[in-house]
Coordinates of N, CA, C and O in Angstrom, one line a residue:
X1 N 137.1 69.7 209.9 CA 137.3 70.9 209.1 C 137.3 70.5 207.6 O 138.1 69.6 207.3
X2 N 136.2 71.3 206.4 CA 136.5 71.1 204.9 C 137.7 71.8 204.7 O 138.0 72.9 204.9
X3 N 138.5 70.8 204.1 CA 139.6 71.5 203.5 C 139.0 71.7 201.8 O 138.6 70.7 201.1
X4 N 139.1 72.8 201.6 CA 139.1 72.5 199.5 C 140.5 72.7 198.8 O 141.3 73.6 198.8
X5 N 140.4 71.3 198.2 CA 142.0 71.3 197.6 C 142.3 71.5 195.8 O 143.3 71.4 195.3
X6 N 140.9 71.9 195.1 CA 140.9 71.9 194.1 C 139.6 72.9 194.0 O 138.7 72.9 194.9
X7 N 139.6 74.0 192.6 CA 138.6 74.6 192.5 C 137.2 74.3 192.2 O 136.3 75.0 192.4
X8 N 137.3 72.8 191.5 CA 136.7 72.1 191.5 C 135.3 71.5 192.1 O 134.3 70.9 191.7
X9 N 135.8 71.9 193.5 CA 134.8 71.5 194.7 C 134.3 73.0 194.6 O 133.3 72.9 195.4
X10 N 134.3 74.3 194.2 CA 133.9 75.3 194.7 C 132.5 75.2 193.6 O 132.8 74.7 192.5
X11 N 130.9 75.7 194.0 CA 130.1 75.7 192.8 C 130.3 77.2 192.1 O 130.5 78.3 192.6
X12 N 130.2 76.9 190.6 CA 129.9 77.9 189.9 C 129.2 77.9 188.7 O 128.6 76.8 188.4
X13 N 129.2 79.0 187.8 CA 127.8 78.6 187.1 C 128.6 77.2 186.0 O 128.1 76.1 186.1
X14 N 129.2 77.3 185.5 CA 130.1 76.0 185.2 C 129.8 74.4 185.8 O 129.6 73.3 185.2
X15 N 129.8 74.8 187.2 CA 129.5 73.1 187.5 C 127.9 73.1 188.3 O 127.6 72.1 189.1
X16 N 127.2 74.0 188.1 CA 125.7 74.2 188.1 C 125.1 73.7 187.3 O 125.5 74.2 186.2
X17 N 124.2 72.8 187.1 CA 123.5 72.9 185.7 C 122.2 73.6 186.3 O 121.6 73.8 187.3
X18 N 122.2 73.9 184.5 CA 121.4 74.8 184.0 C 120.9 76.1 184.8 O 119.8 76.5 185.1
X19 N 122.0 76.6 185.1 CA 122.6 77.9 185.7 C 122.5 79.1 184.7 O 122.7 79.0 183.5
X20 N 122.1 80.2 185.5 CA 121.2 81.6 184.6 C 121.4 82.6 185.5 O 120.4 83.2 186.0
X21 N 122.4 83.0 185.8 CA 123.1 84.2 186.7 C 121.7 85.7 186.0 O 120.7 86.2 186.4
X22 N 122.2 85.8 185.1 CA 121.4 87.1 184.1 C 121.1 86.5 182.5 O 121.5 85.5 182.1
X23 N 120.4 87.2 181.9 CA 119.7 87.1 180.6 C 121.3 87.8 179.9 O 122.2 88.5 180.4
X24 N 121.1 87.3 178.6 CA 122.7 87.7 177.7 C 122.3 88.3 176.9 O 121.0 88.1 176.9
X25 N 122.8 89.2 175.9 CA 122.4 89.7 174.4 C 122.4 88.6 173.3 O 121.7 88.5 172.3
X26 N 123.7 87.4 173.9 CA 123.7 86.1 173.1 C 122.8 85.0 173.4 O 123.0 83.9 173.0
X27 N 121.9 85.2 174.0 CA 121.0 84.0 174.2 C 119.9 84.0 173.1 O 119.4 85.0 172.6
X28 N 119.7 82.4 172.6 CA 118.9 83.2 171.7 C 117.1 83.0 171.7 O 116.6 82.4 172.6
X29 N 116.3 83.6 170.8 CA 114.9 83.3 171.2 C 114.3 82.6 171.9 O 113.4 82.8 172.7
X30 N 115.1 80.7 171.3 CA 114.2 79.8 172.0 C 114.3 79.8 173.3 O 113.2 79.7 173.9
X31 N 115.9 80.0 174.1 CA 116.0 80.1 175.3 C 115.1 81.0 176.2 O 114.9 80.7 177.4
X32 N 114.8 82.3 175.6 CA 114.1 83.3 176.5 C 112.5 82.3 176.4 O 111.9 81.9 177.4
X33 N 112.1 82.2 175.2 CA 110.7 81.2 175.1 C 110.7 79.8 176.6 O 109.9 79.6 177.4
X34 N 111.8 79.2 176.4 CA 111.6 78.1 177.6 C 111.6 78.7 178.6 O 110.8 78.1 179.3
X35 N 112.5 80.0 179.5 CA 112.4 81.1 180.6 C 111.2 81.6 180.5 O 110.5 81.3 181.5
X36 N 110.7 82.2 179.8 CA 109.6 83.2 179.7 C 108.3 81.6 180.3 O 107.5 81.9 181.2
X37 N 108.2 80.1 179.7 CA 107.3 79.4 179.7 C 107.4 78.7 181.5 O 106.5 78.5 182.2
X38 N 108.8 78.4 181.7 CA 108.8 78.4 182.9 C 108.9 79.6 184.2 O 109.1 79.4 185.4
X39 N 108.9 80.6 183.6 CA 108.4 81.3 184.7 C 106.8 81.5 184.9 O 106.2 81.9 185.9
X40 N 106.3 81.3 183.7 CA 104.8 81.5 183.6 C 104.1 80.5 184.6 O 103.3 80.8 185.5
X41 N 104.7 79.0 184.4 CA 104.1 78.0 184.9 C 104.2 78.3 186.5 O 103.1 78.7 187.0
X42 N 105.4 78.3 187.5 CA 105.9 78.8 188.7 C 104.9 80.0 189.1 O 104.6 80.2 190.3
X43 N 104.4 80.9 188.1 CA 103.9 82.0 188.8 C 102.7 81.2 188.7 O 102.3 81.0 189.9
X44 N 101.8 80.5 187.6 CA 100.4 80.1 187.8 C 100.5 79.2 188.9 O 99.3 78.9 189.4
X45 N 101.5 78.7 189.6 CA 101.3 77.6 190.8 C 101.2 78.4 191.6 O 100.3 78.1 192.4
X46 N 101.7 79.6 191.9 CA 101.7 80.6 193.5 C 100.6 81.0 193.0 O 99.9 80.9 194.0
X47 N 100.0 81.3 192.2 CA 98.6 82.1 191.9 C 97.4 80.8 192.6 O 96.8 80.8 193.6
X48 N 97.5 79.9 191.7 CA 97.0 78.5 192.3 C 97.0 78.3 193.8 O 96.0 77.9 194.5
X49 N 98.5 78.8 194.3 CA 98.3 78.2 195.6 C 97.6 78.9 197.0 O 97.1 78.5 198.0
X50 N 98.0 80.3 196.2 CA 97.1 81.4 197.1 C 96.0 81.3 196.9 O 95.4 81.1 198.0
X51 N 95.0 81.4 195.6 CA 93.8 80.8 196.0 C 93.4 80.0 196.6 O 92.2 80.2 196.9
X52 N 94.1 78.2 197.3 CA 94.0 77.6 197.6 C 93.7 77.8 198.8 O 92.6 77.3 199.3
X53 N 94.6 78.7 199.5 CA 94.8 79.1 200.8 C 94.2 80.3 201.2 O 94.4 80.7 202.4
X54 N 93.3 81.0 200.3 CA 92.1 82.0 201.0 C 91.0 81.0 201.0 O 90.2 81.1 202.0
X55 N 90.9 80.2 200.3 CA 89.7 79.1 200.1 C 89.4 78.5 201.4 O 88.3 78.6 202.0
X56 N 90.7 77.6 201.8 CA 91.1 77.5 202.9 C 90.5 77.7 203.8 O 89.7 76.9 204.2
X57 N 91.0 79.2 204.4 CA 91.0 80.1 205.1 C 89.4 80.0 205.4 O 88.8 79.7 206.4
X58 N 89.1 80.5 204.2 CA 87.3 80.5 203.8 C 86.6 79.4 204.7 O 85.8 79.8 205.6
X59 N 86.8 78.6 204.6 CA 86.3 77.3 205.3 C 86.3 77.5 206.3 O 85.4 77.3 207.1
X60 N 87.4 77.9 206.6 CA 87.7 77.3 208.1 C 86.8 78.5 209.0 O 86.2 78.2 210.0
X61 N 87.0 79.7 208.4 CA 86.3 80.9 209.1 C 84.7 80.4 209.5 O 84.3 80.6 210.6
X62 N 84.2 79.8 208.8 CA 82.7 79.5 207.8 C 82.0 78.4 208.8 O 80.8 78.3 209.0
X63 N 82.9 77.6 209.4 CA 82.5 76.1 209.7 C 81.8 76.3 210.8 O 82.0 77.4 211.4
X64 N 80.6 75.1 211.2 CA 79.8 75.4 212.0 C 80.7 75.2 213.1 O 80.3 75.4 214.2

């Protein structure tokens, strides 16, 4: 059995890094710029990857 004897061991955004529960009114431009650029990139890979995988698909239906 874990015992936890200190809060320490519990995670929170504190001992998370680079932890982003919600967007703040104090955050400032550049940080939404680096959010806004990595969520761009994440979405162009599923975009990427789904084409990959109708392509795929394509083939495979296709083959002699």
């Amino acid at each position: 059995m874990l015992t936890l004897r200190t809060l320490r061991q519990i995670a929170s955004s504190r001992t998370i890094p680079s932890f982003r529960s919600v967007s703040s009114r104090r955050q400032s431009s550049g940080d939404r710029l680096v959010d806004a650029g990595r969520m761009g990139y994440y979405q162009s890979c599923a975009q990427a990857q789904e084409a990959r995988r109708q392509w795929l698909r394509q083939q495979w239906q296709n083959r002699p």
